[in-house]
Coordinates of C-alpha atoms in Angstrom, one line a residue:
M1 CA 0.0 0.0 0.0
K2 CA 1.2 3.5 -0.8
V3 CA -0.2 6.7 0.8
L4 CA 0.3 10.1 -0.9
L5 CA -0.2 13.4 0.8
I6 CA -0.7 16.2 -1.8
I7 CA -0.4 19.7 -0.4
I8 CA -2.0 22.5 -2.5
D9 CA -0.7 25.7 -0.8
G10 CA -3.5 28.1 0.0
A11 CA -6.4 26.0 -1.4
S12 CA -9.3 27.7 0.2
Y13 CA -12.4 25.8 1.4
K14 CA -14.6 28.8 0.5
I15 CA -13.3 28.9 -3.1
I16 CA -13.3 25.2 -3.6
E17 CA -17.0 25.2 -2.5
K18 CA -17.7 27.9 -5.1
I19 CA -15.8 26.4 -8.1
K20 CA -15.5 22.6 -7.5
D21 CA -17.8 21.8 -10.5
K22 CA -14.9 23.2 -12.6
L23 CA -12.4 20.9 -11.0
P24 CA -13.2 17.3 -12.3
T25 CA -10.5 15.5 -10.3
I26 CA -11.2 17.3 -7.0
N27 CA -14.9 16.8 -7.6
K28 CA -14.4 13.1 -8.2
L29 CA -12.3 12.7 -5.0
I30 CA -14.9 14.6 -3.0
N31 CA -17.8 12.6 -4.3
S32 CA -16.0 9.3 -3.8
G33 CA -14.3 10.0 -0.5
F34 CA -14.2 12.1 2.6
Y35 CA -14.1 15.9 2.4
G36 CA -14.3 18.9 4.7
K37 CA -12.7 22.1 6.1
L38 CA -9.2 21.9 7.5
E39 CA -8.6 24.4 10.3
S40 CA -5.1 25.8 10.3
V41 CA -3.1 27.1 13.3
F42 CA -2.6 30.7 14.3
P43 CA -1.0 32.5 12.7
S44 CA -2.0 30.7 9.6
L45 CA 1.2 31.3 7.6
T46 CA 2.7 28.7 5.3
P47 CA 5.9 27.6 7.2
I48 CA 4.0 27.6 10.6
A49 CA 1.0 25.7 9.3
L50 CA 3.1 23.1 7.4
A51 CA 5.2 22.5 10.5
S52 CA 2.0 21.8 12.4
L53 CA 0.8 19.5 9.6
I54 CA 4.0 17.4 9.4
T55 CA 4.5 17.2 13.2
G56 CA 0.9 17.0 14.5
N57 CA 1.8 19.6 17.1
L58 CA 0.9 23.2 17.7
P59 CA 3.5 25.9 17.0
E60 CA 4.4 26.3 20.7
H61 CA 5.3 22.6 20.8
N62 CA 6.9 22.0 17.5
G63 CA 9.0 25.2 17.7
I64 CA 8.0 26.9 14.4
T65 CA 6.2 29.9 15.9
A66 CA 6.9 32.6 13.3
P67 CA 8.8 33.0 10.0
K68 CA 11.8 34.3 12.0
I69 CA 12.4 32.5 15.3
F70 CA 14.1 34.4 18.1
I71 CA 16.5 32.5 20.3
K72 CA 18.5 33.7 23.3
G73 CA 22.1 34.4 22.4
R74 CA 21.3 35.1 18.8
S75 CA 21.1 38.7 17.4
L76 CA 17.8 40.0 16.1
S77 CA 19.4 40.1 12.7
S78 CA 20.1 36.3 12.6
P79 CA 17.1 34.4 14.0
L80 CA 16.4 30.8 13.2
S81 CA 14.4 30.5 10.0
A82 CA 11.0 28.7 9.9
F83 CA 12.1 27.5 6.4
S84 CA 14.6 25.0 8.0
S85 CA 14.7 21.9 10.0
E86 CA 16.9 23.6 12.6
G87 CA 13.8 25.2 14.3
L88 CA 11.9 22.0 14.8
K89 CA 11.5 20.8 18.4
S90 CA 9.4 17.8 17.6
D91 CA 9.9 15.1 14.9
P92 CA 8.0 15.2 11.7
I93 CA 5.9 12.3 10.2
W94 CA 8.8 11.1 8.0
A95 CA 11.0 10.5 11.0
Y96 CA 8.4 8.3 12.7
L97 CA 7.6 6.3 9.5
G98 CA 11.3 5.9 8.7
K99 CA 12.2 4.6 12.1
H100 CA 9.4 2.0 11.7
G101 CA 11.0 0.8 8.5
Y102 CA 8.7 2.6 6.0
K103 CA 10.2 4.2 2.9
V104 CA 9.4 7.9 2.5
T105 CA 9.8 10.6 -0.2
V106 CA 9.3 14.3 0.5
T107 CA 9.4 16.4 -2.7
S108 CA 9.1 19.7 -0.9
N109 CA 8.7 20.9 2.7
P110 CA 10.0 24.0 4.5
Q111 CA 11.4 21.9 7.4
A112 CA 12.8 19.0 5.4
L113 CA 16.4 20.2 5.3
P114 CA 19.1 20.1 6.5
D115 CA 18.5 16.4 7.0
K116 CA 19.1 16.1 10.8
W117 CA 17.4 12.6 11.0
K118 CA 19.5 10.7 8.4
I119 CA 17.2 7.7 8.3
K120 CA 17.8 5.1 5.6
D121 CA 15.2 5.2 2.8
V122 CA 13.9 8.6 3.8
I123 CA 14.4 11.0 0.9
L124 CA 14.1 14.7 1.7
F125 CA 14.0 17.5 -0.8
D126 CA 13.2 21.2 -0.7
P127 CA 13.7 22.9 -4.1
Y128 CA 13.5 26.3 -2.5
K129 CA 17.0 25.7 -1.1
S130 CA 18.2 26.3 -4.7
K131 CA 17.6 30.0 -4.2
I132 CA 20.4 32.1 -2.8
K133 CA 19.8 35.5 -1.3
K134 CA 21.1 38.4 -3.4
C135 CA 22.1 36.1 -6.2
S136 CA 18.7 34.6 -7.3
D137 CA 16.9 37.9 -8.1
A138 CA 15.6 38.4 -11.7
K139 CA 17.7 40.6 -14.0
V140 CA 17.2 42.9 -17.0
L141 CA 19.7 42.8 -19.9
S142 CA 20.1 45.9 -22.0
E143 CA 22.1 46.2 -25.3
G144 CA 25.8 45.9 -24.8
E145 CA 27.7 44.4 -21.9
N146 CA 25.8 43.1 -18.8
K147 CA 27.3 41.6 -15.7
I148 CA 25.5 38.5 -14.4
L149 CA 27.0 36.6 -11.5
S150 CA 30.4 38.2 -12.1
N151 CA 30.4 37.2 -15.8
I152 CA 29.8 39.4 -18.8
W153 CA 26.8 38.7 -21.0
L154 CA 26.7 40.5 -24.4
V155 CA 23.4 41.6 -25.9
E156 CA 22.9 42.8 -29.5
K157 CA 19.7 43.7 -31.1
R158 CA 19.3 43.2 -34.9
N159 CA 16.0 44.6 -36.1
S160 CA 13.4 42.6 -34.1
K161 CA 15.8 39.9 -32.9
Y162 CA 18.2 39.7 -29.9
L163 CA 21.5 37.9 -29.9
I164 CA 22.5 37.0 -26.4
V165 CA 26.0 35.6 -25.6
Y166 CA 26.1 34.2 -22.1
T167 CA 28.4 32.1 -19.8
S168 CA 27.4 28.4 -19.5
P169 CA 29.2 25.5 -17.7
Y170 CA 30.5 24.6 -21.1
G171 CA 31.9 28.0 -22.1
E172 CA 30.3 30.9 -23.9
K173 CA 27.1 30.1 -25.7
E174 CA 24.7 32.2 -27.7
I175 CA 20.9 32.3 -28.1
E176 CA 18.8 34.2 -30.6
L177 CA 15.3 35.4 -29.6
E178 CA 12.6 37.2 -31.6
E179 CA 11.1 40.1 -29.8
G180 CA 8.3 38.7 -27.6
E181 CA 9.7 35.2 -27.5
W182 CA 10.5 33.2 -24.3
S183 CA 13.5 31.0 -24.4
E184 CA 13.6 27.4 -23.3
P185 CA 15.5 27.0 -19.9
I186 CA 19.2 27.8 -20.3
E187 CA 21.9 26.5 -18.1
I188 CA 24.3 29.3 -16.9
L189 CA 27.5 29.6 -14.8
G190 CA 28.5 32.3 -12.4
K191 CA 29.7 33.2 -9.0
C192 CA 27.6 33.8 -5.9
G193 CA 30.0 35.0 -3.3
K194 CA 33.0 32.8 -3.5
D195 CA 31.2 29.8 -5.1
E196 CA 31.0 29.2 -8.8
L197 CA 27.7 27.4 -9.5
K198 CA 25.5 26.2 -12.3
G199 CA 22.1 27.9 -12.5
T200 CA 19.0 27.9 -14.7
V201 CA 16.9 30.7 -16.1
F202 CA 14.4 31.7 -18.8
L203 CA 14.9 34.7 -21.0
H204 CA 12.1 36.9 -22.4
A205 CA 13.0 39.2 -25.3
R206 CA 11.1 42.5 -25.0
H207 CA 11.0 45.7 -27.1
E208 CA 13.7 47.5 -25.1
N209 CA 15.5 44.8 -23.1
V210 CA 15.6 41.1 -22.1
Y211 CA 14.1 39.8 -18.9
V212 CA 16.1 37.1 -17.0
S213 CA 13.9 35.0 -14.7
P214 CA 14.9 34.3 -11.0
I215 CA 17.9 32.0 -10.9
S216 CA 17.8 28.6 -9.2
F217 CA 21.2 27.0 -8.5
F218 CA 22.6 23.6 -8.5
N219 CA 24.2 23.9 -5.0
Y220 CA 23.6 20.4 -3.6
K221 CA 21.6 22.0 -0.8
W222 CA 18.1 21.1 -1.9
G223 CA 18.2 17.4 -1.4
N224 CA 19.7 14.7 0.9
N225 CA 20.5 12.4 -2.1
T226 CA 23.2 13.9 -4.4
E227 CA 22.8 11.3 -7.1
L228 CA 19.1 11.9 -7.3
Q229 CA 19.6 15.7 -7.3
E230 CA 22.0 15.4 -10.2
K231 CA 19.4 13.3 -12.2
I232 CA 16.7 15.9 -11.4
W233 CA 19.0 18.7 -12.7
N234 CA 19.9 16.8 -15.9
F235 CA 16.5 15.3 -16.8
I236 CA 14.0 17.8 -15.3
V237 CA 15.6 21.2 -14.6
N238 CA 17.5 21.4 -17.9
K239 CA 14.3 20.5 -19.8
H240 CA 11.6 22.3 -17.8
G241 CA 13.5 25.0 -15.9
M242 CA 13.2 25.6 -12.2
I243 CA 11.0 28.6 -11.4
L244 CA 9.6 28.0 -7.9
D245 CA 7.0 30.8 -7.6
G246 CA 5.4 33.5 -9.8
D247 CA 8.0 36.3 -9.9
Y248 CA 6.0 38.7 -7.6
H249 CA 9.1 40.7 -6.6
S250 CA 9.8 41.7 -10.2
L251 CA 6.1 42.6 -10.7
Y252 CA 6.1 44.7 -7.6
K253 CA 9.2 46.5 -8.8
G254 CA 7.8 47.2 -12.2
I255 CA 10.3 45.0 -13.9
I256 CA 7.7 42.7 -15.5
T257 CA 4.1 43.0 -16.6
L258 CA 1.1 41.0 -15.4
D259 CA 1.2 38.8 -18.5
E260 CA 4.9 38.0 -17.8
Y261 CA 4.0 37.3 -14.2
L262 CA 1.3 34.8 -15.3
K263 CA 3.9 33.2 -17.6
T264 CA 6.2 32.6 -14.6
I265 CA 3.2 31.0 -12.8
E266 CA 2.9 28.6 -15.8
L267 CA 6.6 27.9 -15.7
T268 CA 6.4 27.2 -11.9
Y269 CA 3.6 24.7 -12.6
S270 CA 5.6 23.0 -15.3
F271 CA 8.5 22.5 -13.0
F272 CA 6.5 21.2 -10.0
L273 CA 4.4 18.8 -12.2
N274 CA 7.4 17.3 -14.0
Y275 CA 9.6 17.2 -10.9
T276 CA 6.9 15.6 -8.8
L277 CA 6.2 12.9 -11.3
F278 CA 9.9 12.2 -11.7
M279 CA 10.3 11.9 -7.9
L280 CA 7.3 9.6 -7.6
E281 CA 8.6 7.3 -10.4
N282 CA 12.3 7.3 -9.5
T283 CA 12.2 6.8 -5.7
N284 CA 11.0 3.8 -3.7
W285 CA 8.3 4.9 -1.2
D286 CA 5.4 3.8 1.0
F287 CA 4.5 7.4 1.9
A288 CA 5.2 10.5 -0.1
I289 CA 4.5 14.2 0.2
T290 CA 4.1 16.4 -2.9
Y291 CA 3.5 20.2 -3.1
L292 CA 2.2 22.9 -5.4
P293 CA 2.5 26.7 -4.7
I294 CA 0.7 28.4 -7.6
V295 CA -2.8 28.7 -6.0
D296 CA -1.3 30.6 -3.1
N297 CA 0.8 32.8 -5.5
L298 CA -2.3 33.8 -7.6
Q299 CA -4.5 34.4 -4.5
H300 CA -2.0 36.7 -2.9
L301 CA -1.8 38.9 -5.9
L302 CA -5.4 38.8 -7.1
Y303 CA -7.9 37.7 -4.5
G304 CA -8.8 41.2 -3.3
I305 CA -9.5 42.6 -6.8
N306 CA -13.2 42.8 -7.5
E307 CA -12.9 42.1 -11.2
E308 CA -13.9 39.0 -13.2
K309 CA -10.6 38.6 -15.0
A310 CA -8.7 38.6 -11.6
F311 CA -10.9 35.7 -10.3
E312 CA -10.6 33.9 -13.7
H313 CA -6.8 33.8 -13.2
I314 CA -7.3 32.3 -9.7
V315 CA -9.7 29.7 -11.1
K316 CA -7.0 28.8 -13.7
G317 CA -4.6 28.2 -10.8
Y318 CA -7.1 25.8 -9.2
E319 CA -7.6 24.1 -12.6
M320 CA -3.8 23.5 -12.8
A321 CA -3.9 22.2 -9.2
D322 CA -6.7 19.8 -10.2
E323 CA -4.5 18.5 -13.1
F324 CA -1.5 18.3 -10.7
I325 CA -3.6 16.0 -8.5
R326 CA -5.0 14.0 -11.4
A327 CA -1.5 13.3 -12.7
Q328 CA -0.6 11.6 -9.4
L329 CA -3.6 9.3 -9.1
N330 CA -1.8 6.3 -10.6
Y331 CA 1.0 6.4 -8.0
A332 CA -0.8 5.5 -4.8
D333 CA -3.7 3.6 -3.2
V334 CA -4.7 6.2 -0.6
F335 CA -4.7 9.9 -1.0
F336 CA -4.8 12.9 1.3
V337 CA -5.3 16.3 -0.4
C338 CA -4.7 19.1 2.1
S339 CA -4.0 22.8 2.2
D340 CA -2.3 24.8 4.9
H341 CA -4.7 27.8 5.0
G342 CA -7.3 29.8 3.1
I343 CA -7.3 33.4 1.9
A344 CA -8.8 36.8 2.8
E345 CA -9.1 40.1 0.9
V346 CA -6.9 43.1 1.8
E347 CA -7.2 46.7 0.7
K348 CA -4.3 48.2 2.6
K349 CA -1.0 47.1 3.8
I350 CA 0.5 48.0 7.2
F351 CA 4.3 48.0 7.4
I352 CA 5.1 47.3 11.0
N353 CA 8.8 48.0 10.9
K354 CA 8.2 51.3 9.1
F355 CA 5.9 52.1 12.0
L356 CA 8.7 51.2 14.5
E357 CA 11.0 53.5 12.5
K358 CA 8.5 56.3 12.7
I359 CA 8.3 56.1 16.5
N360 CA 12.2 56.0 16.7
V361 CA 12.7 52.5 17.9
L362 CA 14.1 51.1 14.6
K363 CA 16.8 52.8 12.6
L364 CA 17.8 52.5 8.9
N365 CA 21.3 53.3 7.6
D366 CA 22.0 55.1 4.3
N367 CA 21.7 51.8 2.4
E368 CA 18.2 51.3 3.6
E369 CA 19.3 48.4 5.8
I370 CA 18.4 48.1 9.4
D371 CA 21.0 49.5 11.7
W372 CA 21.0 46.9 14.4
S373 CA 23.3 48.8 16.7
K374 CA 20.6 51.5 17.1
T375 CA 17.4 49.4 16.7
K376 CA 15.5 48.7 19.9
A377 CA 12.6 46.7 18.5
Y378 CA 11.9 44.6 15.4
Y379 CA 9.0 42.9 13.7
G380 CA 10.0 39.5 12.3
G381 CA 6.6 38.4 11.1
G382 CA 4.1 36.0 12.7
G383 CA 2.7 38.9 14.7
Q384 CA 5.8 39.0 16.9
I385 CA 7.7 42.2 17.9
R386 CA 10.9 41.4 19.7
I387 CA 12.8 43.9 21.9
N388 CA 16.6 44.0 21.3
L389 CA 17.3 43.2 24.9
K390 CA 20.7 43.1 26.6
N391 CA 21.8 39.7 27.9
R392 CA 19.1 38.0 25.8
E393 CA 19.8 39.1 22.2
K394 CA 23.4 39.1 21.1
N395 CA 24.5 42.7 20.9
G396 CA 21.3 43.8 22.6
I397 CA 21.0 47.5 23.5
V398 CA 17.8 47.8 25.6
S399 CA 18.3 47.4 29.4
H400 CA 15.9 45.3 31.6
R401 CA 15.0 48.5 33.3
E402 CA 14.0 50.2 30.1
F403 CA 12.1 47.1 28.8
P404 CA 8.6 47.6 30.4
K405 CA 8.6 51.3 29.5
L406 CA 9.6 50.6 25.9
V407 CA 6.9 47.9 25.5
R408 CA 4.2 50.2 26.9
Y409 CA 5.4 52.9 24.5
I410 CA 5.2 50.6 21.4
V411 CA 1.8 49.2 22.4
R412 CA 0.3 52.6 23.1
N413 CA 1.4 53.8 19.6
L414 CA 0.1 50.6 18.0
E415 CA -3.3 51.0 19.7
N416 CA -3.4 54.6 18.5
L417 CA -2.5 53.9 14.9
V418 CA -5.4 55.1 12.9
D419 CA -6.3 54.8 9.2
E420 CA -7.2 58.5 8.7
E421 CA -9.0 57.8 5.4
K422 CA -11.5 55.5 7.3
N423 CA -11.0 57.1 10.7
E424 CA -10.6 53.7 12.3
R425 CA -8.0 51.9 14.4
I426 CA -6.3 49.0 12.7
F427 CA -5.4 46.5 15.4
T428 CA -8.1 44.7 17.3
S429 CA -5.9 42.7 19.7
I430 CA -2.4 43.3 21.0
V431 CA -0.8 41.3 23.7
A432 CA 2.2 42.6 25.6
R433 CA 4.5 40.8 28.1
E434 CA 5.2 42.4 31.4
S435 CA 8.6 40.5 31.5
P436 CA 10.9 39.6 28.7
A437 CA 9.8 36.7 26.5
N438 CA 11.4 33.3 26.3
D439 CA 12.8 31.7 23.2
R440 CA 10.6 31.5 20.2
E441 CA 8.3 34.2 21.5
G442 CA 7.6 37.9 20.9
D443 CA 7.6 40.5 23.6
I444 CA 4.6 42.1 21.9
Y445 CA 2.0 40.1 19.8
I446 CA -0.3 41.5 17.2
T447 CA -3.1 38.9 17.5
G448 CA -5.9 40.6 15.6
L449 CA -6.4 43.3 13.0
K450 CA -9.4 44.8 11.1
E451 CA -10.6 43.0 8.0
K452 CA -9.0 44.0 4.7
Y453 CA -5.7 45.1 6.3
G454 CA -2.5 43.1 5.7
I455 CA 0.7 43.4 7.6
S456 CA 4.3 43.2 6.4
S457 CA 7.9 43.3 7.9
L458 CA 9.2 45.2 4.8
V459 CA 10.8 48.5 5.6
K460 CA 12.2 51.3 3.3
K461 CA 12.8 54.9 3.7
D462 CA 10.4 56.1 1.0
M463 CA 7.3 54.1 2.1
N464 CA 4.4 55.0 4.2
I465 CA 3.2 53.1 7.3
I466 CA -0.2 52.5 5.6
E467 CA -0.3 52.0 1.9
K468 CA -3.3 51.3 -0.3
I469 CA -3.0 48.2 -2.4
E470 CA -2.1 48.9 -6.0
Y471 CA -4.0 46.3 -7.9
Y472 CA -2.1 43.9 -10.1
K473 CA 1.1 45.0 -8.5
M474 CA 0.8 44.5 -4.7
T475 CA -0.7 41.6 -2.8
S476 CA -4.5 42.0 -2.4
G477 CA -5.0 38.6 -0.6
E478 CA -3.5 37.6 2.7
H479 CA -3.8 35.0 5.4
G480 CA -2.6 34.6 8.9
Y481 CA -4.4 36.9 11.3
F482 CA -8.1 37.2 10.5
R483 CA -9.3 33.8 11.8
K484 CA -12.0 33.7 9.2
D485 CA -11.8 32.5 5.6
D486 CA -8.0 32.6 5.8
L487 CA -8.0 30.0 8.6
Y488 CA -9.7 27.2 6.6
G489 CA -8.1 25.1 4.0
I490 CA -9.4 21.7 2.7
I491 CA -8.9 18.0 3.5
I492 CA -9.9 15.3 1.1
F493 CA -9.3 11.6 1.8
Y494 CA -9.7 9.1 -1.0
D495 CA -9.1 5.4 -1.1
K496 CA -9.1 3.7 -4.5
K497 CA -10.3 0.4 -2.9
S498 CA -13.3 1.9 -1.1
N499 CA -16.8 2.3 -2.5
T500 CA -17.5 5.2 -0.3
R501 CA -19.9 7.9 -1.4
R502 CA -19.2 11.4 -0.3
K503 CA -18.9 11.8 3.4
F504 CA -18.2 15.1 5.3
I505 CA -15.3 15.5 7.7
S506 CA -16.2 17.8 10.5
N507 CA -14.0 19.7 12.9
A508 CA -10.7 18.5 11.3
K509 CA -7.6 20.4 12.3
I510 CA -4.3 20.6 10.5
I511 CA -2.6 19.0 13.5
D512 CA -4.8 15.9 13.0
V513 CA -3.4 15.0 9.6
A514 CA -0.1 13.5 10.8
P515 CA -1.6 11.3 13.6
T516 CA -4.2 10.1 11.1
I517 CA -1.6 9.0 8.6
L518 CA 0.5 7.3 11.3
K519 CA -2.6 5.4 12.4
L520 CA -3.1 4.1 8.9
F521 CA 0.5 2.7 9.1
N522 CA -0.1 1.3 12.6
V523 CA 2.4 3.7 14.1
T524 CA 0.5 4.6 17.3
N525 CA 3.1 5.1 20.0
V526 CA 3.5 8.8 19.3
K527 CA 2.3 11.7 21.5
M528 CA 0.9 14.6 19.5
D529 CA -1.4 17.5 20.0
G530 CA -3.5 16.3 17.1
K531 CA -5.7 13.2 17.1
P532 CA -6.5 10.7 14.4
I533 CA -9.6 11.8 12.4
I534 CA -12.1 9.1 13.6
T535 CA -14.1 9.0 10.4
L536 CA -11.0 8.1 8.4
V537 CA -9.3 5.6 10.8
E538 CA -12.3 3.7 12.1
K539 CA -12.4 1.7 9.0
Y540 CA -8.7 1.0 8.7
G541 CA -7.2 1.5 12.2
D542 CA -7.2 -2.2 13.2
L543 CA -6.4 -3.8 9.9
N544 CA -3.0 -5.4 9.7
N545 CA -2.6 -4.5 6.0
Y546 CA -2.5 -0.9 7.1

């Protein structure tokens, strides 16, 4: 028996209910299996929710409490990342199954790597580790010489055609593109820091320049099996490319158009579909996890736009997700289709670190980087504001005596932050600590905000604290803090051997998925916050073949 967990990032219960007739595979699984809402954790952010899904534990117990995890002895500028196994305090499902002799393949998960379990026949991959900060950003090539990863690329335009000479692992190569044409994936070579690495990009020839898509690198960091990683690079990446999300950052900066962004969504789908099928076919597994990000990508950009074409793009993302699921149905006997959260509309964005700068507790230097030697408080995401406290944070500057006064000052200003256009306060719930927080906690928590406001940790000198969403450029959909539609994803359970007609799963929580799967494998000696979903395990729980 093979069990497959398919994660569709951001698949919203509310939207699935609205459009499921357009999704033949999902509709089939719903009508032939078990289906219901899946309640996420708070805050319902992807790395936090997925950590709870794979461990069966709440954030305070599994250790993934925020995107940036603050630990005593570390500076505010170098917290643990939620997108790493380093922050996990409890074992994930693959560790339990692997220790019981089952073979496991994980195609993508934020906490899969580095592989700190090192269990035989447990294959762990996270393609997002192919991205390298400051080296993976998209580029624009103009005519003449361009420097890409310390190498010179030459661009010449001849009437409506571009000739691009670039550095590959096999020496200089050239490609010719007609204006408006997208290239196939090209393999490039360049330096990121001291490392010379292979990378992969797409090129798009435009009227005045050439767009270079975000770079993914072959750095041996995105899998625990180097031989398999080499095969994926040679047979999948070099054929289909390796774009991992729609290129939102380039859209936000005005580097690409909406149509180009949608093309990067299609290329993301192409990579994940072909990569996933390759992994399922070329690894030996009893249990596997697969993942698709594009629904979440599209909802973030488009969900708050009250225009038919915006919603049509979102529906297209769900249709691609439906095909992604269909393509995997021949590989397993039992299927879980889950999502980590839903989505909510936003009209305005609140930049918390810009607010902290405005009240003089966060400082920027001339390069628009945070000056940590002068910064007293920092918002790292997940609703957490952390004080830069002496003897807790490395290089902390706030004394224990100043701490309570500073916390009260920040909270008072947060409570008084008003959207002048609407004449309303933004935050509905703020929790402050009277004494300094422990590891993995904030000193101040933003635990509620008015509907249609999103919050961000981004900070720049030329931005406002409150900015109205610029549609088709800024994110108009958010999740994490509203505890409404954004809290509810989906769960579908389907067994090929069962003749079940549609049954509803009630009161399912994301922390219940891992113990349910373990129960099906007869791994029951595990203590978790979640409980097996009774309607799913009562039929199978005592059968030896499971």
